[in-house]
């Protein structure tokens, strides 16, 4: 894929700088003035349309780019909505409380963080979806961590880091398939290339979360808090091992590579049945948990605040932000920003390390201005693909670096689909959990070390099988 398109303008330095400056000033209002992210992104649409008018870009072209950008992520929007429903019904049905109950009973607080990381990593590896992993196992892990009085940013960091292990290297992941497709690399070659960096990074991160967990809370205090939460869960819910069946059924269907949207919908329906038959809710109350989530409280207890979440309603702000961010990416493409930045970055390549840095930077660029992994993978591959061919570097290195800067950057930028979803689902703000995304930082560092040492940085053109015949996955985890 290439960014060369005669209908897209080539921007000069002054125009490009002006667009960047205006966008940065607008988005800075999110942090400085606490302006809602959705409002800032919506304003950015009109800012870019004004830039297009000044640059004499026809409005129909801008609108076409806007719609193209939005449609690029609509499957992810549907999945976000379904995950909201399953979180609400699984809490109301006692499924998430049951996982929390057994987690508090069986896990020691000192080893909880690495266990949370591993649980979410394994779930995402076998399902290929970070969103569903965080929305199911991740929500339960947040509850267990709260019971042990471990700082929630630590727990969110472990949960999200684990969820993105599968997002990055699972052959079932849409972003993994998309990256290999965009870079013309066979899926198995791409996964093997990712594993060279991802597996050592995972081992290091596991140790990092173990050390962080050992230092996070006094064991006696944590165990006392856990006992209080166990009593509260017993008072609010019927706890039974049978309530783990909906979780196992949903994960099993995802492992069997069944389409994500109907599978998650089935999981939500099973949660409604559990709320009705097991927890004693009326049929209407059980069904309303799909939309409104769970909101019961217990006087003098913190468990209500932890579990009062979920429902389609909770995901509507996320959906709005995702749509605005995707549209923004389409406008950037129509204005020629992506093409112009790519041409300028190509002149900065001095060697393997600088090429790796530029590829990762292009991925971040797509996340910042496009708001979604699909956009960032496109920008990283489109802007730098020719540079790898010129340097005689194999395309599986390109696909790995694209995922490092594209897929893994998504939960780091507060207004992207990944970050907004993770913050809404875990209840921890993006900037709070950001320092604890150990896997993301370790993987990016591993890509740079590979470039510095030449280890797993393969050179010499090789006829890799194209994967253009595989353009969609039965699982989707990123908008």
XYZ file of C-alpha atoms in Angstrom:
479
model
C 0.000 0.000 0.000
C 1.254 3.440 -0.760
C 0.300 6.972 0.067
C 0.923 8.237 -3.453
C -2.403 9.562 -4.653
C -2.593 12.380 -7.197
C -5.837 13.694 -5.703
C -4.177 14.266 -2.321
C -2.230 17.546 -2.061
C 1.437 17.751 -1.124
C 1.652 20.246 1.736
C 4.536 22.655 2.143
C 6.300 23.087 5.462
C 4.320 26.165 6.488
C 0.933 24.525 5.856
C 1.950 21.332 7.652
C 3.315 23.245 10.647
C 0.169 25.355 10.833
C -2.094 22.301 10.904
C 0.029 20.616 13.566
C 0.181 23.735 15.725
C -3.565 24.340 15.518
C -4.318 20.705 16.357
C -1.899 20.636 19.297
C -3.353 23.854 20.725
C -6.851 22.453 20.416
C -6.037 19.092 22.019
C -4.023 20.758 24.803
C -7.352 22.107 26.065
C -8.191 18.526 27.089
C -5.368 18.464 29.626
C -5.158 22.144 30.583
C -8.806 23.231 30.588
C -10.423 19.810 31.142
C -12.416 20.158 27.936
C -14.136 16.831 27.090
C -12.146 14.803 24.563
C -15.210 14.360 22.342
C -15.752 18.121 22.154
C -12.110 18.774 21.282
C -12.164 16.144 18.522
C -15.445 17.498 17.171
C -13.942 20.981 17.036
C -10.908 19.504 15.272
C -13.184 18.362 12.423
C -14.139 21.941 11.675
C -10.583 23.126 12.162
C -9.371 20.705 9.502
C -12.259 21.580 7.209
C -11.204 25.225 7.508
C -7.641 24.193 6.656
C -9.002 22.310 3.649
C -10.890 25.417 2.485
C -7.725 27.523 2.802
C -5.776 24.889 0.860
C -8.520 24.760 -1.804
C -9.310 21.097 -1.182
C -12.870 20.439 -2.467
C -15.377 19.812 0.317
C -16.692 16.582 -1.306
C -13.149 15.200 -1.041
C -12.973 16.122 2.643
C -16.375 14.578 3.363
C -15.425 11.403 1.501
C -12.256 11.138 3.599
C -14.242 11.761 6.770
C -16.722 8.989 5.995
C -13.995 6.605 4.867
C -12.163 7.090 8.133
C -15.311 6.429 10.183
C -16.283 3.325 8.228
C -12.786 1.922 8.695
C -13.526 1.363 12.380
C -17.247 0.629 12.534
C -16.757 -3.052 13.337
C -14.760 -2.032 16.389
C -17.554 0.361 17.406
C -20.030 -2.528 17.344
C -17.700 -4.664 19.456
C -17.267 -1.863 22.009
C -21.056 -1.655 22.309
C -21.391 -5.433 22.762
C -18.634 -5.501 25.381
C -20.514 -2.857 27.375
C -23.569 -5.123 27.363
C -21.624 -8.196 28.451
C -19.903 -6.350 31.316
C -23.257 -5.150 32.654
C -25.006 -8.523 32.432
C -22.027 -10.480 33.762
C -21.848 -8.322 36.879
C -25.621 -8.473 37.413
C -25.551 -12.235 36.787
C -22.819 -12.806 39.377
C -20.254 -14.046 36.851
C -17.683 -11.309 37.475
C -18.345 -11.343 41.267
C -17.739 -15.117 41.258
C -14.358 -14.686 39.547
C -13.470 -11.941 42.032
C -14.576 -14.140 44.953
C -12.432 -17.099 43.965
C -9.556 -14.812 43.023
C -9.560 -13.241 46.485
C -9.785 -16.703 48.064
C -6.980 -18.343 46.101
C -4.472 -15.614 45.173
C -1.886 -13.989 47.450
C -1.679 -10.182 47.122
C 2.073 -10.327 46.589
C 1.690 -12.426 43.440
C -1.543 -10.913 42.185
C -0.134 -8.456 39.616
C 1.864 -11.045 37.633
C -1.147 -13.386 37.799
C -3.408 -10.630 36.459
C -0.917 -9.992 33.651
C -0.729 -13.696 32.776
C -4.499 -14.220 32.963
C -5.205 -11.380 30.541
C -2.270 -12.369 28.305
C -3.499 -15.951 27.973
C -7.073 -14.794 27.375
C -6.036 -12.392 24.641
C -3.701 -14.943 23.054
C -6.428 -17.547 22.657
C -9.170 -15.078 21.703
C -7.213 -12.450 19.769
C -9.167 -9.577 21.321
C -7.864 -7.091 23.861
C -11.223 -5.375 24.279
C -13.095 -8.545 25.246
C -10.171 -9.663 27.443
C -10.265 -6.450 29.471
C -14.074 -6.376 29.469
C -14.330 -9.887 30.952
C -11.241 -11.194 32.767
C -9.827 -7.690 33.163
C -12.882 -6.341 34.983
C -12.687 -9.261 37.401
C -8.981 -8.646 37.990
C -9.706 -4.982 38.775
C -12.137 -6.169 41.458
C -9.616 -8.589 42.957
C -6.940 -5.889 42.998
C -9.299 -3.497 44.756
C -10.004 -6.187 47.344
C -6.300 -6.489 48.057
C -6.002 -2.666 48.244
C -3.442 -2.659 45.448
C -3.356 0.755 43.699
C -5.753 0.501 40.760
C -3.342 2.107 38.249
C -0.968 -0.815 38.962
C -3.767 -3.311 38.324
C -4.922 -1.524 35.175
C -1.346 -1.523 33.887
C -1.056 -5.290 34.418
C -4.479 -5.976 32.867
C -3.943 -3.803 29.786
C -0.359 -4.978 29.312
C -1.545 -8.574 29.372
C -4.445 -7.896 27.030
C -2.129 -6.378 24.432
C 0.174 -9.411 24.436
C -2.435 -11.231 22.401
C -3.300 -8.069 20.523
C 0.269 -7.944 19.297
C 1.224 -11.581 18.672
C -1.953 -13.672 18.517
C -2.645 -15.012 14.988
C -6.352 -14.543 15.781
C -6.035 -10.783 16.284
C -7.367 -8.431 13.625
C -4.485 -6.009 14.061
C -1.995 -8.857 13.658
C -3.707 -9.963 10.458
C -4.053 -6.372 9.214
C -0.392 -5.578 9.854
C 0.809 -8.650 7.971
C -1.580 -7.823 5.127
C -0.527 -4.172 4.851
C 3.139 -5.196 4.790
C 2.719 -8.163 2.398
C 4.040 -10.665 4.945
C 2.593 -14.112 5.575
C 0.761 -14.281 8.873
C 3.018 -16.974 10.334
C 6.180 -15.019 9.442
C 4.730 -11.919 11.089
C 3.796 -13.803 14.267
C 7.264 -15.371 14.480
C 8.885 -11.973 14.020
C 6.695 -10.525 16.783
C 7.538 -13.441 19.087
C 11.273 -12.695 18.858
C 10.622 -9.439 20.704
C 7.304 -10.144 22.442
C 8.285 -13.267 24.392
C 11.447 -11.810 26.037
C 9.486 -8.634 26.745
C 6.737 -10.678 28.393
C 9.199 -12.473 30.681
C 10.768 -9.166 31.768
C 7.368 -7.611 32.348
C 6.270 -10.583 34.439
C 9.230 -9.972 36.731
C 8.497 -6.254 36.813
C 4.916 -6.761 37.937
C 6.071 -9.283 40.555
C 8.403 -6.684 42.081
C 5.749 -3.988 41.872
C 3.187 -6.255 43.526
C 5.522 -7.223 46.366
C 6.041 -3.546 47.168
C 2.469 -2.334 46.732
C 0.718 -3.307 49.966
C 1.283 -4.920 53.332
C 0.046 -8.507 53.227
C -1.864 -8.430 56.541
C -3.748 -5.274 55.615
C -4.443 -6.594 52.116
C -5.768 -9.909 53.405
C -8.014 -8.156 55.926
C -9.473 -5.972 53.165
C -9.972 -9.062 51.000
C -11.952 -10.783 53.767
C -14.262 -7.777 54.044
C -14.892 -7.847 50.301
C -15.586 -11.600 50.393
C -18.299 -10.974 52.983
C -19.769 -8.162 50.895
C -19.856 -10.348 47.787
C -21.619 -13.095 49.753
C -24.218 -10.551 50.871
C -24.921 -9.192 47.380
C -24.602 -12.216 45.083
C -25.113 -15.939 44.843
C -21.590 -17.284 44.346
C -21.238 -20.622 42.547
C -18.644 -22.375 40.355
C -21.467 -22.946 37.841
C -21.469 -19.204 37.167
C -18.068 -19.606 35.509
C -19.720 -21.501 32.639
C -20.780 -18.391 30.658
C -17.193 -17.138 30.821
C -15.812 -20.499 29.670
C -18.410 -20.803 26.895
C -17.663 -17.308 25.585
C -13.894 -17.810 25.653
C -14.295 -21.227 24.045
C -16.305 -19.813 21.138
C -13.744 -17.066 20.630
C -10.944 -19.655 20.688
C -12.847 -21.567 18.009
C -12.601 -18.406 15.886
C -16.317 -17.737 15.804
C -17.306 -14.158 14.868
C -16.727 -11.820 17.808
C -19.949 -9.801 17.709
C -22.424 -12.729 17.941
C -20.169 -14.536 20.439
C -20.063 -11.544 22.777
C -23.818 -11.122 22.320
C -24.316 -14.767 23.346
C -22.184 -14.132 26.424
C -24.326 -11.119 27.305
C -27.516 -13.200 26.924
C -26.095 -15.878 29.244
C -25.397 -13.127 31.774
C -29.048 -12.037 31.590
C -30.180 -15.619 32.258
C -27.865 -15.846 35.281
C -29.186 -12.540 36.653
C -32.762 -13.823 36.294
C -32.482 -17.489 37.302
C -29.595 -17.376 39.797
C -29.475 -13.864 41.264
C -33.251 -13.451 41.513
C -33.662 -10.361 39.329
C -36.923 -9.902 37.455
C -36.733 -10.575 33.698
C -36.937 -6.836 33.008
C -34.201 -5.983 35.540
C -31.962 -8.687 34.087
C -32.509 -7.429 30.540
C -31.976 -3.786 31.551
C -28.492 -4.703 32.836
C -27.498 -4.941 29.169
C -28.161 -1.238 28.746
C -27.866 0.288 32.211
C -25.242 -1.983 33.719
C -25.151 -2.895 37.413
C -25.832 -0.269 40.070
C -26.765 -1.973 43.380
C -24.834 -0.877 46.470
C -24.280 -2.178 49.994
C -24.246 0.399 52.783
C -20.786 0.938 54.229
C -19.113 -1.153 51.493
C -16.844 -0.228 48.594
C -17.880 -3.205 46.470
C -20.786 -1.280 44.951
C -18.456 1.369 43.571
C -16.202 -1.276 42.061
C -18.988 -3.256 40.403
C -21.349 -0.395 39.494
C -20.363 -0.278 35.845
C -21.033 -1.766 32.439
C -23.974 -1.587 30.093
C -24.324 -0.192 26.578
C -25.050 3.189 28.151
C -21.539 3.320 29.646
C -19.990 2.843 26.211
C -21.879 5.602 24.406
C -19.272 8.293 25.292
C -16.578 5.872 24.068
C -18.428 5.338 20.780
C -18.732 9.100 20.219
C -15.013 9.650 20.792
C -14.091 6.738 18.518
C -16.266 8.069 15.679
C -14.807 11.570 15.995
C -11.239 10.205 16.131
C -11.748 7.976 13.099
C -13.229 10.849 11.135
C -10.265 12.991 12.102
C -7.908 10.406 10.645
C -9.860 10.404 7.377
C -9.666 14.199 7.175
C -5.910 14.100 7.781
C -5.570 11.683 4.899
C -7.711 13.835 2.582
C -5.695 16.949 3.423
C -2.445 15.234 2.494
C -0.986 15.387 5.988
C -0.114 11.675 6.025
C 1.513 11.814 2.599
C 3.487 14.966 3.394
C 4.769 13.692 6.741
C 5.833 10.400 5.149
C 7.830 12.161 2.455
C 9.642 14.305 5.024
C 10.421 11.398 7.345
C 11.960 9.430 4.484
C 14.753 12.000 4.326
C 15.650 11.409 7.978
C 16.642 7.739 7.664
C 20.338 7.273 8.529
C 20.396 3.602 9.519
C 18.501 0.732 11.090
C 17.895 2.463 14.418
C 16.603 5.680 12.883
C 14.368 3.685 10.528
C 12.895 1.776 13.469
C 12.331 4.996 15.390
C 10.661 6.617 12.398
C 8.351 3.626 11.884
C 7.289 3.652 15.541
C 6.842 7.438 15.342
C 4.597 7.063 12.299
C 2.487 4.617 14.283
C 2.160 7.128 17.106
C 1.287 9.753 14.510
C -1.616 7.615 13.330
C -2.814 7.078 16.897
C -2.612 10.778 17.769
C -4.324 12.030 14.618
C -6.410 8.994 13.666
C -7.473 7.703 17.045
C -7.434 3.979 16.231
C -5.067 1.069 15.622
C -6.360 0.548 12.086
C -5.328 4.112 11.219
C -1.950 3.916 12.957
C -1.030 0.630 11.263
C -1.924 2.174 7.927
C 0.166 5.295 8.518
C 3.185 3.363 9.813
C 3.210 0.910 6.894
C 2.303 3.394 4.164
C 4.841 6.009 5.234
C 7.840 3.699 5.654
C 7.353 0.615 3.488
C 9.448 1.921 0.602
C 12.252 2.797 3.024
C 12.609 -0.840 4.075
C 12.824 -1.899 0.451
C 15.514 0.692 -0.181
C 17.500 -0.508 2.855
C 17.069 -4.168 1.797
C 15.343 -5.062 5.085
C 12.805 -7.878 5.180
C 9.178 -6.910 5.416
C 8.574 -8.964 8.580
C 10.756 -6.410 10.386
C 8.553 -3.660 8.969
C 5.366 -5.414 10.123
C 6.771 -5.874 13.643
C 7.804 -2.221 13.929
C 4.404 -1.149 12.618
C 2.693 -3.054 15.412
C 5.074 -1.580 17.984
C 4.203 1.980 16.999
C 0.667 1.346 15.773
C -1.133 -1.279 17.838
C 0.747 -0.748 21.109
C 0.552 3.052 21.011
C -3.257 3.062 20.903
C -3.988 2.758 24.671
C -1.348 5.406 25.416
C -3.073 8.367 23.740
C -6.051 9.573 25.855
C -8.457 10.150 22.951
C -7.874 6.958 20.952
C -10.437 4.175 20.810
C -8.182 1.854 22.833
C -7.402 4.371 25.580
C -10.980 5.569 25.984
C -12.259 1.994 26.163
C -9.581 0.902 28.642
C -10.193 3.923 30.878
C -13.973 3.432 30.811
C -13.751 -0.307 31.497
C -11.079 -0.306 34.200
C -12.159 2.968 35.812
C -8.576 4.286 35.676
C -7.648 7.363 33.642
C -5.192 6.909 30.755
C -2.486 9.118 32.244
C -2.762 7.229 35.542
C -2.200 3.758 34.094
C 0.240 4.909 31.389
C 3.452 4.541 33.504
C 2.531 0.905 34.214
C 2.088 -0.277 30.624
C 5.288 -2.268 31.071
C 4.711 -4.567 28.110
C 4.219 -1.706 25.683
C 7.428 0.028 26.709
C 9.380 -3.241 26.808
C 8.233 -4.244 23.308
C 9.171 -0.886 21.789
C 12.543 -1.021 23.526
C 13.021 -4.560 22.191
C 12.471 -3.348 18.622
C 15.165 -0.698 19.092
C 17.578 -3.238 20.630
C 16.964 -5.532 17.667
C 17.914 -2.692 15.318
C 21.019 -1.828 17.356
C 22.328 -5.386 17.662
C 21.068 -6.873 14.401
C 19.442 -9.737 16.326
C 16.172 -10.712 14.585
C 16.659 -7.718 12.261
C 16.724 -9.614 9.001
C 18.155 -8.177 5.808
C 18.118 -9.379 2.247
C 15.000 -9.514 0.088
C 13.004 -12.677 0.475
C 9.862 -13.753 -1.371
C 7.392 -13.756 1.511
C 3.869 -14.930 0.801
C 1.363 -12.107 0.546
C -1.603 -12.273 2.874
C -3.914 -10.059 0.871
C -6.284 -12.996 0.613
C -6.815 -12.669 4.370
C -8.160 -9.191 4.938
C -10.653 -9.799 7.721
C -10.691 -11.837 10.883
C -13.564 -13.453 12.707
C -12.301 -11.583 15.715
C -11.857 -7.878 16.000
C -10.422 -6.075 18.977
C -9.661 -2.547 17.901
C -11.716 0.143 16.378
